[in-house]
């Protein structure tokens, strides 16, 4: 990642940069700022485009531009909702835009599916609010002009520790589903995990990403299907299989059920009862015989099931849904290569336990022997740094990128990643961490 210019850094004298591209970059920024201030182009569409160009200019720190009166107003529509990705100030502003887009298609159940937790949404909301229990210790007088936010995971170099979590049925929000997400993710050199039941295939997603994505696995209750899914993902080049283990007990997605009451569509064309009909539209199940399957989630899984899966997975095997140190130690003893601390975005169980609240316990339990990733409730760059400080190797996002996808397609996903990335680099500078390895528990304190 290119180092960003520190807030307050002055543009150098062009006469001292002869033979370099610096004068041209300075001139470009000045021209864009002039245009942004001109009444001749003061329309929301043009202003948004100029804001995006300013944000992407080399050496320009997105979150550190204080010259707000000369830049775009980042206008809102008459309903107070952003009308272009470049208008968003933070990822939260994509949520109402996504809701508006989904409801404009008369699909309230699709919106209910995305937003629903379980029962009273206590765990869903706790995932985010729990980050407020942690504060960051900042450091002064450290030259933080050059910051490296890249991270290595299993030998892969990611441009950022922020990765894309699997979300099922992205085709409900964008026709290209995971392929549109992959293009945005690949552009910024992040990593993503594709859901077993996305509408796009792992092969197509890997091609769009430009490198192999990880594959999230719902194993079903038919071992032959489990093997076929693993073989398909590995044949497409995916280096890691991420087994979801938190859907054992069923769930009460109350918000979804409530939204379904309002949905007047005939949904049976896509949601015909029976497993074979349910997955017939899912690309990763094409050419797989699912006639004997009755359950997608493998609710009878045990640690012996993990052993059996370990025996066929050639690459890395991670467990997604671990929430205790005891289970993390068990995972180690069964040859797992990594753990994803997760409660399915608050959609697995109504425990009230936030993922950030158990992260340190899981990290301590594995004692550095395997990577520990985390997701759930991440909405700010500061959230990312807090999770890394508590020992996470990488930090996943779910709903925010789907809000971007639903509202503006690939461009929305790109903007969500841009905003979170800029916020993250900004707080890295404030805590004096010039690279990911310098983020430690000394950077965070807990109010508990």
mmCIF file with all atom_site columns, C-alpha atoms in Angstrom, residues 259-440:
data_model
loop_
_atom_site.group_PDB
_atom_site.id
_atom_site.type_symbol
_atom_site.label_atom_id
_atom_site.label_alt_id
_atom_site.label_comp_id
_atom_site.label_asym_id
_atom_site.label_entity_id
_atom_site.label_seq_id
_atom_site.pdbx_PDB_ins_code
_atom_site.Cartn_x
_atom_site.Cartn_y
_atom_site.Cartn_z
_atom_site.occupancy
_atom_site.B_iso_or_equiv
_atom_site.pdbx_formal_charge
_atom_site.auth_seq_id
_atom_site.auth_comp_id
_atom_site.auth_asym_id
_atom_site.auth_atom_id
_atom_site.pdbx_PDB_model_num
ATOM 1   C CA . UNK A 1 259 ? -40.177 -8.842  7.426   1.00 0.00 ? 259 UNK A CA 1
ATOM 2   C CA . UNK A 1 260 ? -41.558 -11.868 5.591   1.00 0.00 ? 260 UNK A CA 1
ATOM 3   C CA . UNK A 1 261 ? -45.046 -10.905 6.780   1.00 0.00 ? 261 UNK A CA 1
ATOM 4   C CA . UNK A 1 262 ? -44.705 -7.722  4.717   1.00 0.00 ? 262 UNK A CA 1
ATOM 5   C CA . UNK A 1 263 ? -43.363 -9.378  1.563   1.00 0.00 ? 263 UNK A CA 1
ATOM 6   C CA . UNK A 1 264 ? -46.100 -9.676  -1.055  1.00 0.00 ? 264 UNK A CA 1
ATOM 7   C CA . UNK A 1 265 ? -44.022 -11.546 -3.655  1.00 0.00 ? 265 UNK A CA 1
ATOM 8   C CA . UNK A 1 266 ? -44.475 -15.166 -4.629  1.00 0.00 ? 266 UNK A CA 1
ATOM 9   C CA . UNK A 1 267 ? -41.176 -16.429 -3.229  1.00 0.00 ? 267 UNK A CA 1
ATOM 10  C CA . UNK A 1 268 ? -41.693 -20.116 -4.042  1.00 0.00 ? 268 UNK A CA 1
ATOM 11  C CA . UNK A 1 269 ? -39.842 -19.845 -7.360  1.00 0.00 ? 269 UNK A CA 1
ATOM 12  C CA . UNK A 1 270 ? -36.594 -19.400 -5.436  1.00 0.00 ? 270 UNK A CA 1
ATOM 13  C CA . UNK A 1 271 ? -37.512 -20.895 -2.077  1.00 0.00 ? 271 UNK A CA 1
ATOM 14  C CA . UNK A 1 272 ? -39.280 -24.115 -2.960  1.00 0.00 ? 272 UNK A CA 1
ATOM 15  C CA . UNK A 1 273 ? -39.315 -26.520 0.000   1.00 0.00 ? 273 UNK A CA 1
ATOM 16  C CA . UNK A 1 274 ? -36.736 -29.302 0.003   1.00 0.00 ? 274 UNK A CA 1
ATOM 17  C CA . UNK A 1 275 ? -32.958 -29.141 0.098   1.00 0.00 ? 275 UNK A CA 1
ATOM 18  C CA . UNK A 1 276 ? -32.430 -30.030 -3.562  1.00 0.00 ? 276 UNK A CA 1
ATOM 19  C CA . UNK A 1 277 ? -34.683 -27.177 -4.653  1.00 0.00 ? 277 UNK A CA 1
ATOM 20  C CA . UNK A 1 278 ? -33.097 -24.777 -2.176  1.00 0.00 ? 278 UNK A CA 1
ATOM 21  C CA . UNK A 1 279 ? -29.567 -25.253 -3.517  1.00 0.00 ? 279 UNK A CA 1
ATOM 22  C CA . UNK A 1 280 ? -30.433 -25.775 -7.169  1.00 0.00 ? 280 UNK A CA 1
ATOM 23  C CA . UNK A 1 281 ? -29.693 -22.053 -7.762  1.00 0.00 ? 281 UNK A CA 1
ATOM 24  C CA . UNK A 1 282 ? -26.363 -22.155 -5.892  1.00 0.00 ? 282 UNK A CA 1
ATOM 25  C CA . UNK A 1 283 ? -23.406 -22.454 -8.223  1.00 0.00 ? 283 UNK A CA 1
ATOM 26  C CA . UNK A 1 284 ? -21.168 -24.428 -5.874  1.00 0.00 ? 284 UNK A CA 1
ATOM 27  C CA . UNK A 1 285 ? -23.677 -27.298 -5.888  1.00 0.00 ? 285 UNK A CA 1
ATOM 28  C CA . UNK A 1 286 ? -23.900 -27.592 -9.668  1.00 0.00 ? 286 UNK A CA 1
ATOM 29  C CA . UNK A 1 287 ? -23.156 -31.177 -10.790 1.00 0.00 ? 287 UNK A CA 1
ATOM 30  C CA . UNK A 1 288 ? -23.286 -32.479 -7.204  1.00 0.00 ? 288 UNK A CA 1
ATOM 31  C CA . UNK A 1 289 ? -25.883 -35.105 -6.288  1.00 0.00 ? 289 UNK A CA 1
ATOM 32  C CA . UNK A 1 290 ? -27.744 -33.694 -3.283  1.00 0.00 ? 290 UNK A CA 1
ATOM 33  C CA . UNK A 1 291 ? -30.636 -36.151 -3.352  1.00 0.00 ? 291 UNK A CA 1
ATOM 34  C CA . UNK A 1 292 ? -29.672 -37.677 0.010   1.00 0.00 ? 292 UNK A CA 1
ATOM 35  C CA . UNK A 1 293 ? -29.143 -34.379 1.823   1.00 0.00 ? 293 UNK A CA 1
ATOM 36  C CA . UNK A 1 294 ? -31.674 -33.183 4.359   1.00 0.00 ? 294 UNK A CA 1
ATOM 37  C CA . UNK A 1 295 ? -29.599 -30.587 6.219   1.00 0.00 ? 295 UNK A CA 1
ATOM 38  C CA . UNK A 1 296 ? -27.166 -27.937 4.974   1.00 0.00 ? 296 UNK A CA 1
ATOM 39  C CA . UNK A 1 297 ? -25.356 -27.331 8.238   1.00 0.00 ? 297 UNK A CA 1
ATOM 40  C CA . UNK A 1 298 ? -24.345 -30.812 9.346   1.00 0.00 ? 298 UNK A CA 1
ATOM 41  C CA . UNK A 1 299 ? -26.025 -30.408 12.726  1.00 0.00 ? 299 UNK A CA 1
ATOM 42  C CA . UNK A 1 300 ? -24.743 -33.800 13.847  1.00 0.00 ? 300 UNK A CA 1
ATOM 43  C CA . UNK A 1 301 ? -21.108 -32.702 13.621  1.00 0.00 ? 301 UNK A CA 1
ATOM 44  C CA . UNK A 1 302 ? -18.678 -33.659 16.405  1.00 0.00 ? 302 UNK A CA 1
ATOM 45  C CA . UNK A 1 303 ? -14.921 -33.373 16.865  1.00 0.00 ? 303 UNK A CA 1
ATOM 46  C CA . UNK A 1 304 ? -14.694 -36.690 15.030  1.00 0.00 ? 304 UNK A CA 1
ATOM 47  C CA . UNK A 1 305 ? -16.271 -34.912 12.046  1.00 0.00 ? 305 UNK A CA 1
ATOM 48  C CA . UNK A 1 306 ? -13.413 -32.413 12.180  1.00 0.00 ? 306 UNK A CA 1
ATOM 49  C CA . UNK A 1 307 ? -10.919 -35.289 12.152  1.00 0.00 ? 307 UNK A CA 1
ATOM 50  C CA . UNK A 1 308 ? -12.608 -36.778 9.109   1.00 0.00 ? 308 UNK A CA 1
ATOM 51  C CA . UNK A 1 309 ? -12.565 -33.438 7.297   1.00 0.00 ? 309 UNK A CA 1
ATOM 52  C CA . UNK A 1 310 ? -8.931  -32.897 8.267   1.00 0.00 ? 310 UNK A CA 1
ATOM 53  C CA . UNK A 1 311 ? -8.188  -36.157 6.471   1.00 0.00 ? 311 UNK A CA 1
ATOM 54  C CA . UNK A 1 312 ? -9.398  -34.870 3.090   1.00 0.00 ? 312 UNK A CA 1
ATOM 55  C CA . UNK A 1 313 ? -8.517  -31.156 3.178   1.00 0.00 ? 313 UNK A CA 1
ATOM 56  C CA . UNK A 1 314 ? -5.176  -30.724 1.425   1.00 0.00 ? 314 UNK A CA 1
ATOM 57  C CA . UNK A 1 315 ? -4.752  -27.061 2.326   1.00 0.00 ? 315 UNK A CA 1
ATOM 58  C CA . UNK A 1 316 ? -5.481  -25.152 5.504   1.00 0.00 ? 316 UNK A CA 1
ATOM 59  C CA . UNK A 1 317 ? -8.494  -26.002 7.653   1.00 0.00 ? 317 UNK A CA 1
ATOM 60  C CA . UNK A 1 318 ? -10.083 -23.372 9.911   1.00 0.00 ? 318 UNK A CA 1
ATOM 61  C CA . UNK A 1 319 ? -13.049 -23.572 12.260  1.00 0.00 ? 319 UNK A CA 1
ATOM 62  C CA . UNK A 1 320 ? -15.476 -20.636 12.132  1.00 0.00 ? 320 UNK A CA 1
ATOM 63  C CA . UNK A 1 321 ? -17.650 -20.101 15.180  1.00 0.00 ? 321 UNK A CA 1
ATOM 64  C CA . UNK A 1 322 ? -15.279 -20.809 18.093  1.00 0.00 ? 322 UNK A CA 1
ATOM 65  C CA . UNK A 1 323 ? -16.179 -18.679 21.133  1.00 0.00 ? 323 UNK A CA 1
ATOM 66  C CA . UNK A 1 324 ? -14.285 -20.205 24.083  1.00 0.00 ? 324 UNK A CA 1
ATOM 67  C CA . UNK A 1 325 ? -10.706 -20.971 24.995  1.00 0.00 ? 325 UNK A CA 1
ATOM 68  C CA . UNK A 1 326 ? -11.630 -24.577 25.764  1.00 0.00 ? 326 UNK A CA 1
ATOM 69  C CA . UNK A 1 327 ? -12.932 -25.147 22.225  1.00 0.00 ? 327 UNK A CA 1
ATOM 70  C CA . UNK A 1 328 ? -9.846  -23.411 20.826  1.00 0.00 ? 328 UNK A CA 1
ATOM 71  C CA . UNK A 1 329 ? -7.610  -25.899 22.666  1.00 0.00 ? 329 UNK A CA 1
ATOM 72  C CA . UNK A 1 330 ? -9.743  -28.748 21.337  1.00 0.00 ? 330 UNK A CA 1
ATOM 73  C CA . UNK A 1 331 ? -9.321  -27.412 17.825  1.00 0.00 ? 331 UNK A CA 1
ATOM 74  C CA . UNK A 1 332 ? -5.557  -27.466 18.252  1.00 0.00 ? 332 UNK A CA 1
ATOM 75  C CA . UNK A 1 333 ? -5.619  -31.076 19.344  1.00 0.00 ? 333 UNK A CA 1
ATOM 76  C CA . UNK A 1 334 ? -7.566  -32.002 16.204  1.00 0.00 ? 334 UNK A CA 1
ATOM 77  C CA . UNK A 1 335 ? -5.047  -30.515 13.805  1.00 0.00 ? 335 UNK A CA 1
ATOM 78  C CA . UNK A 1 336 ? -6.884  -27.345 12.840  1.00 0.00 ? 336 UNK A CA 1
ATOM 79  C CA . UNK A 1 337 ? -4.722  -24.680 11.168  1.00 0.00 ? 337 UNK A CA 1
ATOM 80  C CA . UNK A 1 338 ? -6.657  -21.620 12.283  1.00 0.00 ? 338 UNK A CA 1
ATOM 81  C CA . UNK A 1 339 ? -9.680  -20.295 14.169  1.00 0.00 ? 339 UNK A CA 1
ATOM 82  C CA . UNK A 1 340 ? -12.261 -17.678 13.294  1.00 0.00 ? 340 UNK A CA 1
ATOM 83  C CA . UNK A 1 341 ? -13.829 -16.281 16.454  1.00 0.00 ? 341 UNK A CA 1
ATOM 84  C CA . UNK A 1 342 ? -17.401 -15.702 15.314  1.00 0.00 ? 342 UNK A CA 1
ATOM 85  C CA . UNK A 1 343 ? -21.048 -15.940 16.321  1.00 0.00 ? 343 UNK A CA 1
ATOM 86  C CA . UNK A 1 344 ? -22.305 -15.608 12.748  1.00 0.00 ? 344 UNK A CA 1
ATOM 87  C CA . UNK A 1 345 ? -22.804 -11.859 13.093  1.00 0.00 ? 345 UNK A CA 1
ATOM 88  C CA . UNK A 1 346 ? -25.102 -12.471 16.053  1.00 0.00 ? 346 UNK A CA 1
ATOM 89  C CA . UNK A 1 347 ? -27.110 -14.891 13.927  1.00 0.00 ? 347 UNK A CA 1
ATOM 90  C CA . UNK A 1 348 ? -26.007 -18.145 15.545  1.00 0.00 ? 348 UNK A CA 1
ATOM 91  C CA . UNK A 1 349 ? -27.232 -17.938 19.139  1.00 0.00 ? 349 UNK A CA 1
ATOM 92  C CA . UNK A 1 350 ? -28.596 -15.384 21.596  1.00 0.00 ? 350 UNK A CA 1
ATOM 93  C CA . UNK A 1 351 ? -25.745 -15.734 24.085  1.00 0.00 ? 351 UNK A CA 1
ATOM 94  C CA . UNK A 1 352 ? -25.264 -11.997 24.492  1.00 0.00 ? 352 UNK A CA 1
ATOM 95  C CA . UNK A 1 353 ? -21.533 -12.666 24.167  1.00 0.00 ? 353 UNK A CA 1
ATOM 96  C CA . UNK A 1 354 ? -19.658 -10.370 21.789  1.00 0.00 ? 354 UNK A CA 1
ATOM 97  C CA . UNK A 1 355 ? -16.803 -11.797 19.753  1.00 0.00 ? 355 UNK A CA 1
ATOM 98  C CA . UNK A 1 356 ? -14.381 -9.060  20.841  1.00 0.00 ? 356 UNK A CA 1
ATOM 99  C CA . UNK A 1 357 ? -15.165 -10.006 24.442  1.00 0.00 ? 357 UNK A CA 1
ATOM 100 C CA . UNK A 1 358 ? -13.864 -13.570 24.060  1.00 0.00 ? 358 UNK A CA 1
ATOM 101 C CA . UNK A 1 359 ? -11.070 -12.863 21.580  1.00 0.00 ? 359 UNK A CA 1
ATOM 102 C CA . UNK A 1 360 ? -8.255  -12.561 24.135  1.00 0.00 ? 360 UNK A CA 1
ATOM 103 C CA . UNK A 1 361 ? -9.347  -15.802 25.811  1.00 0.00 ? 361 UNK A CA 1
ATOM 104 C CA . UNK A 1 362 ? -9.133  -17.695 22.516  1.00 0.00 ? 362 UNK A CA 1
ATOM 105 C CA . UNK A 1 363 ? -5.830  -16.072 21.559  1.00 0.00 ? 363 UNK A CA 1
ATOM 106 C CA . UNK A 1 364 ? -4.298  -17.008 24.898  1.00 0.00 ? 364 UNK A CA 1
ATOM 107 C CA . UNK A 1 365 ? -5.592  -20.562 24.610  1.00 0.00 ? 365 UNK A CA 1
ATOM 108 C CA . UNK A 1 366 ? -3.769  -21.241 21.326  1.00 0.00 ? 366 UNK A CA 1
ATOM 109 C CA . UNK A 1 367 ? -0.655  -19.361 22.511  1.00 0.00 ? 367 UNK A CA 1
ATOM 110 C CA . UNK A 1 368 ? 0.540   -18.306 19.072  1.00 0.00 ? 368 UNK A CA 1
ATOM 111 C CA . UNK A 1 369 ? 0.491   -21.788 17.562  1.00 0.00 ? 369 UNK A CA 1
ATOM 112 C CA . UNK A 1 370 ? -2.176  -20.973 14.972  1.00 0.00 ? 370 UNK A CA 1
ATOM 113 C CA . UNK A 1 371 ? -3.700  -17.747 13.614  1.00 0.00 ? 371 UNK A CA 1
ATOM 114 C CA . UNK A 1 372 ? -6.849  -16.441 15.273  1.00 0.00 ? 372 UNK A CA 1
ATOM 115 C CA . UNK A 1 373 ? -9.160  -14.337 13.132  1.00 0.00 ? 373 UNK A CA 1
ATOM 116 C CA . UNK A 1 374 ? -12.276 -12.513 14.353  1.00 0.00 ? 374 UNK A CA 1
ATOM 117 C CA . UNK A 1 375 ? -15.455 -11.016 12.933  1.00 0.00 ? 375 UNK A CA 1
ATOM 118 C CA . UNK A 1 376 ? -18.669 -9.498  14.256  1.00 0.00 ? 376 UNK A CA 1
ATOM 119 C CA . UNK A 1 377 ? -19.673 -5.863  14.728  1.00 0.00 ? 377 UNK A CA 1
ATOM 120 C CA . UNK A 1 378 ? -16.664 -4.239  13.050  1.00 0.00 ? 378 UNK A CA 1
ATOM 121 C CA . UNK A 1 379 ? -17.698 -0.807  11.781  1.00 0.00 ? 379 UNK A CA 1
ATOM 122 C CA . UNK A 1 380 ? -14.649 1.425   12.238  1.00 0.00 ? 380 UNK A CA 1
ATOM 123 C CA . UNK A 1 381 ? -10.925 1.370   11.645  1.00 0.00 ? 381 UNK A CA 1
ATOM 124 C CA . UNK A 1 382 ? -10.527 1.739   15.407  1.00 0.00 ? 382 UNK A CA 1
ATOM 125 C CA . UNK A 1 383 ? -12.459 -1.522  15.849  1.00 0.00 ? 383 UNK A CA 1
ATOM 126 C CA . UNK A 1 384 ? -9.945  -3.232  13.587  1.00 0.00 ? 384 UNK A CA 1
ATOM 127 C CA . UNK A 1 385 ? -7.004  -1.950  15.589  1.00 0.00 ? 385 UNK A CA 1
ATOM 128 C CA . UNK A 1 386 ? -8.587  -2.952  18.914  1.00 0.00 ? 386 UNK A CA 1
ATOM 129 C CA . UNK A 1 387 ? -9.094  -6.506  17.656  1.00 0.00 ? 387 UNK A CA 1
ATOM 130 C CA . UNK A 1 388 ? -5.523  -6.715  16.374  1.00 0.00 ? 388 UNK A CA 1
ATOM 131 C CA . UNK A 1 389 ? -4.232  -5.367  19.684  1.00 0.00 ? 389 UNK A CA 1
ATOM 132 C CA . UNK A 1 390 ? -6.071  -8.151  21.503  1.00 0.00 ? 390 UNK A CA 1
ATOM 133 C CA . UNK A 1 391 ? -4.274  -10.708 19.360  1.00 0.00 ? 391 UNK A CA 1
ATOM 134 C CA . UNK A 1 392 ? -6.307  -11.188 16.186  1.00 0.00 ? 392 UNK A CA 1
ATOM 135 C CA . UNK A 1 393 ? -4.317  -11.981 13.063  1.00 0.00 ? 393 UNK A CA 1
ATOM 136 C CA . UNK A 1 394 ? -6.976  -10.461 10.795  1.00 0.00 ? 394 UNK A CA 1
ATOM 137 C CA . UNK A 1 395 ? -10.424 -8.900  11.176  1.00 0.00 ? 395 UNK A CA 1
ATOM 138 C CA . UNK A 1 396 ? -13.522 -9.670  9.103   1.00 0.00 ? 396 UNK A CA 1
ATOM 139 C CA . UNK A 1 397 ? -16.452 -7.514  8.015   1.00 0.00 ? 397 UNK A CA 1
ATOM 140 C CA . UNK A 1 398 ? -19.875 -8.748  6.928   1.00 0.00 ? 398 UNK A CA 1
ATOM 141 C CA . UNK A 1 399 ? -22.908 -6.456  6.863   1.00 0.00 ? 399 UNK A CA 1
ATOM 142 C CA . UNK A 1 400 ? -20.997 -3.240  5.963   1.00 0.00 ? 400 UNK A CA 1
ATOM 143 C CA . UNK A 1 401 ? -19.753 -4.541  2.628   1.00 0.00 ? 401 UNK A CA 1
ATOM 144 C CA . UNK A 1 402 ? -23.195 -5.987  1.822   1.00 0.00 ? 402 UNK A CA 1
ATOM 145 C CA . UNK A 1 403 ? -24.698 -2.562  2.515   1.00 0.00 ? 403 UNK A CA 1
ATOM 146 C CA . UNK A 1 404 ? -22.252 -1.189  -0.039  1.00 0.00 ? 404 UNK A CA 1
ATOM 147 C CA . UNK A 1 405 ? -23.065 -3.974  -2.484  1.00 0.00 ? 405 UNK A CA 1
ATOM 148 C CA . UNK A 1 406 ? -26.830 -3.572  -2.163  1.00 0.00 ? 406 UNK A CA 1
ATOM 149 C CA . UNK A 1 407 ? -26.740 0.196   -2.579  1.00 0.00 ? 407 UNK A CA 1
ATOM 150 C CA . UNK A 1 408 ? -24.086 0.736   -5.272  1.00 0.00 ? 408 UNK A CA 1
ATOM 151 C CA . UNK A 1 409 ? -22.776 -2.656  -6.382  1.00 0.00 ? 409 UNK A CA 1
ATOM 152 C CA . UNK A 1 410 ? -19.029 -3.126  -6.776  1.00 0.00 ? 410 UNK A CA 1
ATOM 153 C CA . UNK A 1 411 ? -18.396 0.612   -6.294  1.00 0.00 ? 411 UNK A CA 1
ATOM 154 C CA . UNK A 1 412 ? -20.146 0.474   -2.930  1.00 0.00 ? 412 UNK A CA 1
ATOM 155 C CA . UNK A 1 413 ? -17.984 -2.405  -1.717  1.00 0.00 ? 413 UNK A CA 1
ATOM 156 C CA . UNK A 1 414 ? -14.892 -0.556  -2.890  1.00 0.00 ? 414 UNK A CA 1
ATOM 157 C CA . UNK A 1 415 ? -15.879 2.582   -1.000  1.00 0.00 ? 415 UNK A CA 1
ATOM 158 C CA . UNK A 1 416 ? -16.588 0.642   2.215   1.00 0.00 ? 416 UNK A CA 1
ATOM 159 C CA . UNK A 1 417 ? -13.101 -0.868  2.047   1.00 0.00 ? 417 UNK A CA 1
ATOM 160 C CA . UNK A 1 418 ? -11.608 2.527   1.248   1.00 0.00 ? 418 UNK A CA 1
ATOM 161 C CA . UNK A 1 419 ? -13.243 4.178   4.256   1.00 0.00 ? 419 UNK A CA 1
ATOM 162 C CA . UNK A 1 420 ? -12.318 1.420   6.728   1.00 0.00 ? 420 UNK A CA 1
ATOM 163 C CA . UNK A 1 421 ? -8.783  1.248   5.339   1.00 0.00 ? 421 UNK A CA 1
ATOM 164 C CA . UNK A 1 422 ? -8.259  4.987   5.705   1.00 0.00 ? 422 UNK A CA 1
ATOM 165 C CA . UNK A 1 423 ? -9.676  5.013   9.241   1.00 0.00 ? 423 UNK A CA 1
ATOM 166 C CA . UNK A 1 424 ? -7.431  2.104   10.161  1.00 0.00 ? 424 UNK A CA 1
ATOM 167 C CA . UNK A 1 425 ? -4.249  3.722   8.837   1.00 0.00 ? 425 UNK A CA 1
ATOM 168 C CA . UNK A 1 426 ? -5.152  6.949   10.621  1.00 0.00 ? 426 UNK A CA 1
ATOM 169 C CA . UNK A 1 427 ? -5.456  5.229   14.005  1.00 0.00 ? 427 UNK A CA 1
ATOM 170 C CA . UNK A 1 428 ? -2.260  3.259   13.339  1.00 0.00 ? 428 UNK A CA 1
ATOM 171 C CA . UNK A 1 429 ? -0.478  6.594   13.111  1.00 0.00 ? 429 UNK A CA 1
ATOM 172 C CA . UNK A 1 430 ? -2.056  7.829   16.321  1.00 0.00 ? 430 UNK A CA 1
ATOM 173 C CA . UNK A 1 431 ? -0.942  4.803   18.335  1.00 0.00 ? 431 UNK A CA 1
ATOM 174 C CA . UNK A 1 432 ? 2.507   4.980   16.746  1.00 0.00 ? 432 UNK A CA 1
ATOM 175 C CA . UNK A 1 433 ? 2.336   1.602   14.997  1.00 0.00 ? 433 UNK A CA 1
ATOM 176 C CA . UNK A 1 434 ? 4.142   1.746   11.678  1.00 0.00 ? 434 UNK A CA 1
ATOM 177 C CA . UNK A 1 435 ? 3.217   -1.832  10.759  1.00 0.00 ? 435 UNK A CA 1
ATOM 178 C CA . UNK A 1 436 ? 0.876   -4.555  11.953  1.00 0.00 ? 436 UNK A CA 1
ATOM 179 C CA . UNK A 1 437 ? 3.502   -6.270  14.120  1.00 0.00 ? 437 UNK A CA 1
ATOM 180 C CA . UNK A 1 438 ? 3.815   -3.110  16.217  1.00 0.00 ? 438 UNK A CA 1
ATOM 181 C CA . UNK A 1 439 ? 0.154   -3.336  17.278  1.00 0.00 ? 439 UNK A CA 1
ATOM 182 C CA . UNK A 1 440 ? 0.137   -5.057  20.683  1.00 0.00 ? 440 UNK A CA 1
#
